[in-house]
mmCIF file of C-alpha atoms in Angstrom:
data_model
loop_
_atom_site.group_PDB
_atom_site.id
_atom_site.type_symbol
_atom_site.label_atom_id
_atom_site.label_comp_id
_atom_site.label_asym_id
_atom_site.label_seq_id
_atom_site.Cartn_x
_atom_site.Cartn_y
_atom_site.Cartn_z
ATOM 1 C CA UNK E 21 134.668 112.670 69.384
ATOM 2 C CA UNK E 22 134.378 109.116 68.480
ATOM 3 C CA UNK E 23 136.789 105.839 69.412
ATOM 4 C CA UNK E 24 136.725 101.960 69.231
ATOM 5 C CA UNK E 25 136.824 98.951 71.228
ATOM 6 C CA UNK E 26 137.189 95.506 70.057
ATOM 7 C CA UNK E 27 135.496 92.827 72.137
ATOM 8 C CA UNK E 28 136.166 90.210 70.217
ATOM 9 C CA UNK E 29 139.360 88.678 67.520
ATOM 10 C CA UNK E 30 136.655 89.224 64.405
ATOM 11 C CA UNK E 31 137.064 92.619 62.451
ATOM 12 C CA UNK E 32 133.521 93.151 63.052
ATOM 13 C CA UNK E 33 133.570 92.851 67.291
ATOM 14 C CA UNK E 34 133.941 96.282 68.049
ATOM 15 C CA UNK E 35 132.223 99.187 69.833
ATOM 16 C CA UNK E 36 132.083 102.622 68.647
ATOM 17 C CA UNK E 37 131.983 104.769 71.392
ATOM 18 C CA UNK E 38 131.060 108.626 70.656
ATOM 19 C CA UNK E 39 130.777 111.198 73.443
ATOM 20 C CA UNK E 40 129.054 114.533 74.271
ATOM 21 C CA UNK E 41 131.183 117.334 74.572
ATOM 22 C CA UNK E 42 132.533 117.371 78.452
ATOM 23 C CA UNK E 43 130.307 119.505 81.019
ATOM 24 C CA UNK E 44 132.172 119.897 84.244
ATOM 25 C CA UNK E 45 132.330 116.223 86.533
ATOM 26 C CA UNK E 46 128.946 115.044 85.873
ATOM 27 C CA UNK E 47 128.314 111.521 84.821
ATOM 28 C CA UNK E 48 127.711 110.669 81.023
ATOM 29 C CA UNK E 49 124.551 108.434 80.576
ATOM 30 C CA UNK E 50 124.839 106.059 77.757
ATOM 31 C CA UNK E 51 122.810 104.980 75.239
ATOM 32 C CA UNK E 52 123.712 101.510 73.382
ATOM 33 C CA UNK E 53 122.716 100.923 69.666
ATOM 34 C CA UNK E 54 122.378 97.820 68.060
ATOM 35 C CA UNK E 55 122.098 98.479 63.576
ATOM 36 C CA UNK E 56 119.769 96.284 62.004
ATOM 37 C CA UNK E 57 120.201 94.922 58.940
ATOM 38 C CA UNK E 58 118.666 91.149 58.923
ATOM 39 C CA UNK E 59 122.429 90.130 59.598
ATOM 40 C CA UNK E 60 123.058 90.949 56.116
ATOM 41 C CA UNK E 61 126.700 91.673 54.903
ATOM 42 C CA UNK E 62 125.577 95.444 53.399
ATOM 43 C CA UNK E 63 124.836 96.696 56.804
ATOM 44 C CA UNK E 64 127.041 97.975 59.074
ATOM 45 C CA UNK E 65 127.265 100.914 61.836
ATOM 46 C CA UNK E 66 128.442 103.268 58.729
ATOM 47 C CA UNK E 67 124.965 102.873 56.549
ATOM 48 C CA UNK E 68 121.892 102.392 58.603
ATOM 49 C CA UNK E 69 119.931 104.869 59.881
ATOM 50 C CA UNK E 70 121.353 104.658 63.267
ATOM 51 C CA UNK E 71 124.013 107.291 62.352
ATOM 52 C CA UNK E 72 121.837 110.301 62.663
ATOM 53 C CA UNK E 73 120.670 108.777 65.894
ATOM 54 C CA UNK E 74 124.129 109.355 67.349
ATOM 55 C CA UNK E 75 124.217 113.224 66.879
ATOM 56 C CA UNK E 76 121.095 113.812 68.307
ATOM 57 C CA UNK E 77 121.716 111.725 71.818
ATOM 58 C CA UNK E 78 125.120 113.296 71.816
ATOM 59 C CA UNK E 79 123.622 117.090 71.905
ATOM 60 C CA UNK E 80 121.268 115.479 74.230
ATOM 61 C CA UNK E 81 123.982 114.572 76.992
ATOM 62 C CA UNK E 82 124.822 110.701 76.336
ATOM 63 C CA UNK E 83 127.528 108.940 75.086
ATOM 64 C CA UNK E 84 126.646 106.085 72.799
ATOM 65 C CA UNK E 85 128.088 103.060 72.208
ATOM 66 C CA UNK E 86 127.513 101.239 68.725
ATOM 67 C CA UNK E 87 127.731 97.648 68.049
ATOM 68 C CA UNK E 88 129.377 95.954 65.267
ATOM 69 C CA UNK E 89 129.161 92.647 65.274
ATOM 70 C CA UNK E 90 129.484 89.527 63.119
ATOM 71 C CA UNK E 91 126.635 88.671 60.487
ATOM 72 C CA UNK E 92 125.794 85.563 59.377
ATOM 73 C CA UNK E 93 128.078 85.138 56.535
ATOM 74 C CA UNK E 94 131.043 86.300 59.058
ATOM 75 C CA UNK E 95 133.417 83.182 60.687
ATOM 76 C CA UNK E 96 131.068 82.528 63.792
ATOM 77 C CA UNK E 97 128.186 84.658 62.915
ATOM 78 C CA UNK E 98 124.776 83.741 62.417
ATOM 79 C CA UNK E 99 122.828 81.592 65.271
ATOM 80 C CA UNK E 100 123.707 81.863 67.748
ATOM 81 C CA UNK E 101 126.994 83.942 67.229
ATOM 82 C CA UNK E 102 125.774 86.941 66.240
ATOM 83 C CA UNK E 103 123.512 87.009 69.373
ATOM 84 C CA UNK E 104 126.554 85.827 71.638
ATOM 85 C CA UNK E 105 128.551 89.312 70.364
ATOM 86 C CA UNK E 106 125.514 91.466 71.229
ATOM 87 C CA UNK E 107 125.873 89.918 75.269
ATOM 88 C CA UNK E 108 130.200 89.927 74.508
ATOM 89 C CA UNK E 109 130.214 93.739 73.771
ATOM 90 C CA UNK E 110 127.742 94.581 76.500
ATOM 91 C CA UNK E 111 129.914 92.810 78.887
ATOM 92 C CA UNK E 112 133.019 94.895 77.859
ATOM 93 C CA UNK E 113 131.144 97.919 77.757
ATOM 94 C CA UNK E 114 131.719 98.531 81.808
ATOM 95 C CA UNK E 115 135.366 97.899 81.624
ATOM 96 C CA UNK E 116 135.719 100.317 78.453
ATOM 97 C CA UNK E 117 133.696 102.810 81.171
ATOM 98 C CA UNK E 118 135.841 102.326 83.609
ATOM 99 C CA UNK E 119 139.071 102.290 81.392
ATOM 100 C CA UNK E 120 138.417 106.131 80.895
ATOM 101 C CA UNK E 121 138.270 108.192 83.419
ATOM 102 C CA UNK E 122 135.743 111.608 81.250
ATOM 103 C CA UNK E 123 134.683 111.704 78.128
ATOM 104 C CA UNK E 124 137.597 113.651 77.088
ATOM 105 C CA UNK E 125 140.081 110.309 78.164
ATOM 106 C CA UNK E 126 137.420 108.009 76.943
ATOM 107 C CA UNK E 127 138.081 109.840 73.140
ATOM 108 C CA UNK E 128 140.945 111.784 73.225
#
């Protein structure tokens, strides 16, 4: 089960947020994922190769968060922008924890 988070005004300041299927009241690790791309337009958290990433650290217990952020042809992107969302969505990535309770509130 998947969800989003914007951390920013910009379409493209968001964090994807997929989780593991519940087991009991443990705590859910998580793994953050940054796509590459060369801050090119074409590449986004849909089309690079991270995707098949996601499935595997989900059957192996983590939730993981995905980064979208602005490239450099994006209002504010480029140097040092798209750097600054990288730090902006790993800031909000403790309150979006802490928003949701489980995994199952997180993407319910």
């Amino acid at each position: 089960m998947s969800c989003t988070h914007c951390y920013g005004s910009h379409p493209c300041q968001y964090l994807r947020i997929t989780c593991p299927e519940p087991r009991g009241s443990e705590i859910i690790p998580v793994a953050v994922l940054f796509h590459g791309g060369f801050w090119k337009q074409k590449w986004t958290i849909d089309n690079t190769p991270i995707t098949s990433i996601v499935v595997d650290l989900c059957d192996l217990g983590f939730a993981v968060a995905e980064v979208e952020y602005r490239r450099r042809d994006d209002e504010g992107g480029g140097w040092p922008g798209t750097n600054l969302d990288g730090v902006e969505a790993l800031n909000a990535l403790p309150h979006v924890c802490q928003e949701h309770v489980s995994a199952s509130e997180m993407c319910g």
